[in-house]
Coordinates of N, CA, C and O in Angstrom, one line a residue:
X1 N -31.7 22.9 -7.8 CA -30.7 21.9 -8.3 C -30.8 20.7 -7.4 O -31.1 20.7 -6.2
X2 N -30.5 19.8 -7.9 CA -31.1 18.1 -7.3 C -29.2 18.0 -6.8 O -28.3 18.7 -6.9
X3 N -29.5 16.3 -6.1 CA -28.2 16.4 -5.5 C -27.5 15.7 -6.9 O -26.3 16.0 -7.1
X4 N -28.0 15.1 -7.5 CA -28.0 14.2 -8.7 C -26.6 15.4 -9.5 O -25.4 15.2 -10.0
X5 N -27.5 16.4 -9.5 CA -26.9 17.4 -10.8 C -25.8 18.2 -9.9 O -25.1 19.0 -10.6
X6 N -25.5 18.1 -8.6 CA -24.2 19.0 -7.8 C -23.6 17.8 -7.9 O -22.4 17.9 -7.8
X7 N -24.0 16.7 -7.9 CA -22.8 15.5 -8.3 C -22.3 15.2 -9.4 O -21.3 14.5 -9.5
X8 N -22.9 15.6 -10.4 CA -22.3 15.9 -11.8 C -21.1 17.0 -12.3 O -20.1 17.1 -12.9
X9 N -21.9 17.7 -11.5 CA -20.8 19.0 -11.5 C -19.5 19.5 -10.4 O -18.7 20.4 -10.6
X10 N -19.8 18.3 -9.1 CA -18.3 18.1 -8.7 C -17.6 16.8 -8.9 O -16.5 16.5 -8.4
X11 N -18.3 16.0 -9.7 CA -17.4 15.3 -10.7 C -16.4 15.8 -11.8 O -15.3 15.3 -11.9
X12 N -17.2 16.8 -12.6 CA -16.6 17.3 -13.5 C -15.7 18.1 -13.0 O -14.7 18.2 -13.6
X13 N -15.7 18.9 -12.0 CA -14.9 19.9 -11.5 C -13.4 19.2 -10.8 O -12.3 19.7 -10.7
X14 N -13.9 17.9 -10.3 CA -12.8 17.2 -9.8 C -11.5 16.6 -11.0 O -10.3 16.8 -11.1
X15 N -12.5 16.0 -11.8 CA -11.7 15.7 -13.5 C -11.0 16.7 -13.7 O -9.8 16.8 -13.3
X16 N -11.8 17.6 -14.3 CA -11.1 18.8 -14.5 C -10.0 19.2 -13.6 O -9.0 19.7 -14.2
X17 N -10.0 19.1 -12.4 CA -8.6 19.7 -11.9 C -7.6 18.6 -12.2 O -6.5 18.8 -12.6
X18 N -8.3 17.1 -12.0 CA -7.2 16.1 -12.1 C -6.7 16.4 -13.7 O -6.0 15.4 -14.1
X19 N -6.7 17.1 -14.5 CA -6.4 16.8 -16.2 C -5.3 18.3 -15.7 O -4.1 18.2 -15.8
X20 N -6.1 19.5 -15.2 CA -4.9 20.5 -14.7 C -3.7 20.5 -14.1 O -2.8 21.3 -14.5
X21 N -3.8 19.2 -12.8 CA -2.8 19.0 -12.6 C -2.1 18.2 -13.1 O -0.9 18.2 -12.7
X22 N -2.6 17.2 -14.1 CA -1.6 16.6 -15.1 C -0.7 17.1 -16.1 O 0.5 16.8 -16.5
X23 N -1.4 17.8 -16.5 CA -0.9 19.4 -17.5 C 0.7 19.9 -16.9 O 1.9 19.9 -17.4
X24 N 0.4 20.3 -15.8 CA 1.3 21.1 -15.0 C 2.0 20.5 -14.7 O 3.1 21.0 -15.0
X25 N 2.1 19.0 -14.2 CA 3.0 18.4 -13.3 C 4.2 17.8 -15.3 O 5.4 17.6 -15.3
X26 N 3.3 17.6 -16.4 CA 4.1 17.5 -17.9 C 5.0 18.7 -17.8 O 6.3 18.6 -17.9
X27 N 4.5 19.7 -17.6 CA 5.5 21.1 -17.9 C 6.3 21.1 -17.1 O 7.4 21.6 -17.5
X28 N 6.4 20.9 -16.0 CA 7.0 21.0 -14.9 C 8.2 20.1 -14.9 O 9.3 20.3 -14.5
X29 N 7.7 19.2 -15.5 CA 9.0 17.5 -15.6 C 9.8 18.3 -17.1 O 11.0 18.5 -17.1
X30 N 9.0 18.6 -18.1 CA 9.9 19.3 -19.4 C 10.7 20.1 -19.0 O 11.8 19.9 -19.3
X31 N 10.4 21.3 -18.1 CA 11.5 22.3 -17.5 C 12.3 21.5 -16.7 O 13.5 21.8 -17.0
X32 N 12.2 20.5 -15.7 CA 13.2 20.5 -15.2 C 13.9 19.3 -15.7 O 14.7 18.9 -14.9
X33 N 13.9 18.8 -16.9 CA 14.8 17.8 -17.5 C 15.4 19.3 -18.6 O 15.6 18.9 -19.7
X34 N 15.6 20.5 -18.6 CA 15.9 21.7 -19.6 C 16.7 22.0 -18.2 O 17.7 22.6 -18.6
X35 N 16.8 21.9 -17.1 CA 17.3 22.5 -15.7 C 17.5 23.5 -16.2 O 18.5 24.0 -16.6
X36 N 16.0 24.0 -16.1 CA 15.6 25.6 -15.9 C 15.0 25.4 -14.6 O 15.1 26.6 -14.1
X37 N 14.3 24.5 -13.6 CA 14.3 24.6 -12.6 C 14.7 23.9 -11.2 O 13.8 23.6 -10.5
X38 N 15.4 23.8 -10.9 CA 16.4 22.7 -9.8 C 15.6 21.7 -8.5 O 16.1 20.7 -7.9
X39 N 14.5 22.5 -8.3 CA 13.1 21.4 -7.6 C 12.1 22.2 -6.9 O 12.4 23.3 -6.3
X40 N 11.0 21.6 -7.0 CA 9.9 21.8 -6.5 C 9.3 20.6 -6.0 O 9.5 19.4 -6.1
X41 N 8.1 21.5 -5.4 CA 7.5 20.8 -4.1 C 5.4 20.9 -4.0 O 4.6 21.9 -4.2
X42 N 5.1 19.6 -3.7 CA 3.8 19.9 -4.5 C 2.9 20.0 -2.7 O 3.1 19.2 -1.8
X43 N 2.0 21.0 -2.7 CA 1.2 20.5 -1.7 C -0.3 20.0 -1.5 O -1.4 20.3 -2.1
X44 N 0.1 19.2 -0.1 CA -1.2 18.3 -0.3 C -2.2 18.2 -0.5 O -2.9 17.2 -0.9
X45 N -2.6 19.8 0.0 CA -4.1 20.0 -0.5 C -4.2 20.3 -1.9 O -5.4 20.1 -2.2
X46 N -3.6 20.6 -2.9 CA -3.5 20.5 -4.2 C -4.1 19.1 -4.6 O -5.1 18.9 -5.2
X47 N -3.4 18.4 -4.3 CA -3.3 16.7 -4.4 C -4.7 16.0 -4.1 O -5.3 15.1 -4.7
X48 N -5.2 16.6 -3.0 CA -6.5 16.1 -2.3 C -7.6 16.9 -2.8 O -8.6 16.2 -2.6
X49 N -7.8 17.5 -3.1 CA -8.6 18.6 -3.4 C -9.6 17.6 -5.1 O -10.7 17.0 -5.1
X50 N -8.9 17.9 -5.8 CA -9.7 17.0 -7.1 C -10.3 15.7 -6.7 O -11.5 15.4 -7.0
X51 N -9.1 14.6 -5.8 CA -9.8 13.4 -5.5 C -11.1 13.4 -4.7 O -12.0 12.7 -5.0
X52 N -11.0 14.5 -3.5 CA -12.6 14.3 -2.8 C -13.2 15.2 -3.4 O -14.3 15.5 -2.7
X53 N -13.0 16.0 -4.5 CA -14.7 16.3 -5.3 C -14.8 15.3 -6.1 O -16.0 15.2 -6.5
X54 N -14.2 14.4 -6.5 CA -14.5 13.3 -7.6 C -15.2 12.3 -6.6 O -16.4 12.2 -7.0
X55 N -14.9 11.6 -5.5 CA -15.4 11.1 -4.7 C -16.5 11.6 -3.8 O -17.2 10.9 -3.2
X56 N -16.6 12.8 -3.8 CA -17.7 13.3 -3.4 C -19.1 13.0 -4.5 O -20.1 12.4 -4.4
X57 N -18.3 13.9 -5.8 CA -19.6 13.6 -7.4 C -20.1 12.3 -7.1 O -21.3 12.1 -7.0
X58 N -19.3 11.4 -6.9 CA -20.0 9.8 -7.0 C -20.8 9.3 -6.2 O -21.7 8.5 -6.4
X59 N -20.4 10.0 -5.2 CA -21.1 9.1 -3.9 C -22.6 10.0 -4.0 O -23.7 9.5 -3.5
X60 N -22.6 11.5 -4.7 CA -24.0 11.8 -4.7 C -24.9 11.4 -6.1 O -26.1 11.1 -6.1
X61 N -23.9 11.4 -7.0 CA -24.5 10.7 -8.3 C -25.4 9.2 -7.9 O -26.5 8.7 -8.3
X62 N -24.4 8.8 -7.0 CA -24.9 6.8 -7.1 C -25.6 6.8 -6.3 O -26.6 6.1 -6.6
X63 N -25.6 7.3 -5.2 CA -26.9 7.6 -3.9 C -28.3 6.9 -4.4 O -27.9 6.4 -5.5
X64 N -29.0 6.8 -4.4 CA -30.5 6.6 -5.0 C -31.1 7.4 -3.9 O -30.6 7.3 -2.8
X65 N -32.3 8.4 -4.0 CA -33.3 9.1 -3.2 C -33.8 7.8 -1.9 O -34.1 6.6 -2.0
X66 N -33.9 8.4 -1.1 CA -35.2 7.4 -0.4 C -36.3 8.1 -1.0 O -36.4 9.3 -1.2
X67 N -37.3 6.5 -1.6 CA -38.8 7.1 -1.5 C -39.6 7.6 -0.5 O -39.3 6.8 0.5
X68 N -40.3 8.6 0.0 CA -41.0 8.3 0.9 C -42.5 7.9 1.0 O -43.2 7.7 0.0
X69 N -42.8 7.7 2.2 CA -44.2 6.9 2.3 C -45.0 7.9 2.5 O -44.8 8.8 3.3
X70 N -46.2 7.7 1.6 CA -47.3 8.8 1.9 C -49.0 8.4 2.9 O -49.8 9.3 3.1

């Protein structure tokens, strides 16, 4: 596996959690405008977690190889 293609796949993995936690954080606002739940609390590594695999994916996607000299 190239770094090319582990940057593809912690891009997508980072998206993906950022779309999960958008999901959640919708249901979360519908319950508690229903005050079925009276408050919660989000933590940070939740939060951080998606953005540096997405910034991770990138930085190895966009990388270019060094050539080397033969």
């Amino acid at each position: 596996m190239t770094k090319r293609e582990v940057g593809f796949l912690l891009t997508g993995l980072g998206f993906g959690l950022l779309l999960a936690l958008a999901v959640i954080l919708e249901v979360l606002l519908s319950l508690y405008k229903s005050a079925l739940i009276s408050a919660y609390s989000w933590d940070k590594v939740f939060l951080l977690a998606p953005i540096l695999l997405l910034a991770i994916g990138l930085v190895l996607i966009l990388c270019k190889p060094r050539e080397s000299v033969n």
